[in-house]
mmCIF file of N, CA and C in Angstrom:
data_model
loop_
_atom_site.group_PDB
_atom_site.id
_atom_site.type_symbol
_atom_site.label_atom_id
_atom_site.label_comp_id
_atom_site.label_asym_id
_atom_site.label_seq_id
_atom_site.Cartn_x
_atom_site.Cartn_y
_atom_site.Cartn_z
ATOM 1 N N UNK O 5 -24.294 -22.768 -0.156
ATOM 2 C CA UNK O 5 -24.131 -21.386 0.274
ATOM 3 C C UNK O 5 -24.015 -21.318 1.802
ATOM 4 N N UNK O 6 -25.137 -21.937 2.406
ATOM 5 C CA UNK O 6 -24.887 -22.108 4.114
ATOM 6 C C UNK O 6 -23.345 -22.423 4.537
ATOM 7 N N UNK O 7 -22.856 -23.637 3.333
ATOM 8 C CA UNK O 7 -21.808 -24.428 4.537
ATOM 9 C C UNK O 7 -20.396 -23.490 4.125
ATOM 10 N N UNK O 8 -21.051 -22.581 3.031
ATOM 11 C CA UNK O 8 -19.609 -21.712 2.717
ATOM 12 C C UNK O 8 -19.741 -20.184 3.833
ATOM 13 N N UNK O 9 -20.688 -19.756 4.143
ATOM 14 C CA UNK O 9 -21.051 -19.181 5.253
ATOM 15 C C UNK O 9 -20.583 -19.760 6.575
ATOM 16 N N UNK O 10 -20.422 -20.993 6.481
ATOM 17 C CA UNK O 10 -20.601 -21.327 8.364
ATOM 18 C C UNK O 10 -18.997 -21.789 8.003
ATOM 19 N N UNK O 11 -18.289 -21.804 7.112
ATOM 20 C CA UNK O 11 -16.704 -22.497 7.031
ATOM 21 C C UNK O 11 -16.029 -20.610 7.257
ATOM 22 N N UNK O 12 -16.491 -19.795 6.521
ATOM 23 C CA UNK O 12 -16.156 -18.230 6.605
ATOM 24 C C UNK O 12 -16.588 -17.463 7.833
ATOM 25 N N UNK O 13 -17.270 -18.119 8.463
ATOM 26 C CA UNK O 13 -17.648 -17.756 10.267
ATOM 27 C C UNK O 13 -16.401 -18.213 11.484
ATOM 28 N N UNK O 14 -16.569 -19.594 10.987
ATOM 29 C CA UNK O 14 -15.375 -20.185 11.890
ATOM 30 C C UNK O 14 -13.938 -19.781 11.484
ATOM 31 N N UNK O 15 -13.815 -19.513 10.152
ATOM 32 C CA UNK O 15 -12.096 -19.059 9.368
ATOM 33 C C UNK O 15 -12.103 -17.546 10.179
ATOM 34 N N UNK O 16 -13.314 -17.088 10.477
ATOM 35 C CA UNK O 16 -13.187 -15.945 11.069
ATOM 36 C C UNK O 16 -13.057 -15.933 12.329
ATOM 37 N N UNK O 17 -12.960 -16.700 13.242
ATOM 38 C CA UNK O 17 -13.514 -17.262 15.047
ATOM 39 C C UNK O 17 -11.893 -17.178 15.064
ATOM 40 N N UNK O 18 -11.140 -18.054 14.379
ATOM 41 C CA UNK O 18 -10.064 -18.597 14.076
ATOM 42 C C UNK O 18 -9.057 -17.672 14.242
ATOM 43 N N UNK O 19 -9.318 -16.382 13.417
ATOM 44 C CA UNK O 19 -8.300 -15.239 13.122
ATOM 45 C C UNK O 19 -8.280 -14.670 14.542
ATOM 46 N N UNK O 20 -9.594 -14.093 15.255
ATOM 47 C CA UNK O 20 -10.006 -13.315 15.763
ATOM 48 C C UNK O 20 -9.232 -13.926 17.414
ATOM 49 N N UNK O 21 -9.450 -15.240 17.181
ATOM 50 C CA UNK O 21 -8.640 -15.741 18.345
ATOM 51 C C UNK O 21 -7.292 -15.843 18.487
ATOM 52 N N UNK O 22 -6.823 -16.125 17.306
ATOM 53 C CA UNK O 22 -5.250 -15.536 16.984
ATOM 54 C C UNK O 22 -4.849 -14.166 17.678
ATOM 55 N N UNK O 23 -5.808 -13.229 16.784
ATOM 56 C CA UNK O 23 -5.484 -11.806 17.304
ATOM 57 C C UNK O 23 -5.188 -11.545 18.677
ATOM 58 N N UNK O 24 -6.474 -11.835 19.585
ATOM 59 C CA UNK O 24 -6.744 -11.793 20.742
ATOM 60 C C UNK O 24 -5.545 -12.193 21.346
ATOM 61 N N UNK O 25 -4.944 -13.818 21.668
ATOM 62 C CA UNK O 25 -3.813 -14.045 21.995
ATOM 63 C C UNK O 25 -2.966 -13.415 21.920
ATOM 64 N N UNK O 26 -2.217 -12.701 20.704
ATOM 65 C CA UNK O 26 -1.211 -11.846 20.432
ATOM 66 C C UNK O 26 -1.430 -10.595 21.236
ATOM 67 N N UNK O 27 -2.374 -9.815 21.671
ATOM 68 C CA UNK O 27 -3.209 -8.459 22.122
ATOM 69 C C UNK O 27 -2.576 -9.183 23.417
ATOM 70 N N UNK O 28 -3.580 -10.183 24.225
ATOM 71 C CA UNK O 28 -2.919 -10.653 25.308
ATOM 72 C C UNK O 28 -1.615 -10.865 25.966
ATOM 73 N N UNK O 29 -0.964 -11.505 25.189
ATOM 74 C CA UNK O 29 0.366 -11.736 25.109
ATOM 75 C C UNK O 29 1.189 -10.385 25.495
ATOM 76 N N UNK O 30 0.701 -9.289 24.700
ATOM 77 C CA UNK O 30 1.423 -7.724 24.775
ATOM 78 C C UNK O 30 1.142 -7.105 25.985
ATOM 79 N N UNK O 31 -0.440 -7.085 26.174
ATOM 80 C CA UNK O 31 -0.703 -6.573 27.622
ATOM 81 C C UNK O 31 -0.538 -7.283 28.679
ATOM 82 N N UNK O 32 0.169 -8.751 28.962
ATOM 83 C CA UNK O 32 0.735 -8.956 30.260
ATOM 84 C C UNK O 32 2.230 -8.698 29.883
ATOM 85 N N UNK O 33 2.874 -8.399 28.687
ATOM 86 C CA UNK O 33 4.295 -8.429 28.700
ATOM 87 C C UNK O 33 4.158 -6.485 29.326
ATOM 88 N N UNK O 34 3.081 -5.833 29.204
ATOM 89 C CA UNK O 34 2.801 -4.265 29.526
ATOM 90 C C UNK O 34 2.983 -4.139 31.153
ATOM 91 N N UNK O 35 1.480 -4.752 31.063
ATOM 92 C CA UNK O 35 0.428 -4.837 32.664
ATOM 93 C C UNK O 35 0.627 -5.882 33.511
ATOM 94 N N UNK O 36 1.302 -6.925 33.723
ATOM 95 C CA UNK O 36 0.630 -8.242 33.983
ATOM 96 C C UNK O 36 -0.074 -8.173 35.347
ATOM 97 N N UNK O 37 -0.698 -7.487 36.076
ATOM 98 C CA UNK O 37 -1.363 -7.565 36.819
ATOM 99 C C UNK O 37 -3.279 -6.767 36.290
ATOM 100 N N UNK O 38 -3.271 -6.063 35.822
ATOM 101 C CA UNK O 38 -4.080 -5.560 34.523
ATOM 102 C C UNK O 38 -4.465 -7.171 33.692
ATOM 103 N N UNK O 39 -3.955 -7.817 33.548
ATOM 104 C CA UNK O 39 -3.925 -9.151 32.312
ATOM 105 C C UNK O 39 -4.302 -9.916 33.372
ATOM 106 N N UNK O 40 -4.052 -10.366 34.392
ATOM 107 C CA UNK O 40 -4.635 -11.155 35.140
ATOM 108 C C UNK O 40 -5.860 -10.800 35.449
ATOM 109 N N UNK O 41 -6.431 -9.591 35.792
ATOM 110 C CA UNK O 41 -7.615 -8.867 36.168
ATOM 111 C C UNK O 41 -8.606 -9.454 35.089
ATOM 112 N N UNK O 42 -8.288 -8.898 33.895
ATOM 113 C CA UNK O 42 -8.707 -9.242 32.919
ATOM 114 C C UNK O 42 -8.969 -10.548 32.685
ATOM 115 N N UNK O 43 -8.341 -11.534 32.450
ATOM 116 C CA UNK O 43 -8.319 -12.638 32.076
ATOM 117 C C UNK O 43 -9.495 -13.299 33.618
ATOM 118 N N UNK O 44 -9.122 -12.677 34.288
ATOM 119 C CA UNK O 44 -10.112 -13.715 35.876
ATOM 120 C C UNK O 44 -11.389 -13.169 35.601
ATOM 121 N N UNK O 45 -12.055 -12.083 34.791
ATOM 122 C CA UNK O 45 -12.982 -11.332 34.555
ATOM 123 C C UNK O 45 -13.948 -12.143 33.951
ATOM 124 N N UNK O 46 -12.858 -12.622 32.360
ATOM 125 C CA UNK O 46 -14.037 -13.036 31.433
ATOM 126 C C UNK O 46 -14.333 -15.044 31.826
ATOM 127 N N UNK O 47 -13.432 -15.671 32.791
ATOM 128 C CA UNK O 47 -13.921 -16.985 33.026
ATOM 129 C C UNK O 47 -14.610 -16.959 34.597
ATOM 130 N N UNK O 48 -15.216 -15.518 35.039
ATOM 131 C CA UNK O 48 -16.228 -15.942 35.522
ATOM 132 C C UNK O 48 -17.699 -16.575 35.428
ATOM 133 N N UNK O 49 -18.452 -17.358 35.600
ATOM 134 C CA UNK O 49 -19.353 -17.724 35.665
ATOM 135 C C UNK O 49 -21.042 -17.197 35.890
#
């Protein structure tokens, strides 16, 4: 039951990062200065 839980967590990490990319992808083809903002935001430290 755990390892079918933790395989349906990551199948989900998986999608969600898909999504994200595609979302991304749209808002620098929109904003790209907005998308850079963004993007320098979340690999701060």
């Amino acid at each position: 039951k755990l390892l079918r839980l933790r395989a349906h967590r990551y199948a989900d990490k998986a999608l969600l990062n898909r999504k994200m990319e595609i979302l991304l992808g749209t808002l620098v083809a929109i904003d790209p200065a907005r998308a850079a903002v963004l993007c320098d935001t979340q690999h701060k430290d």
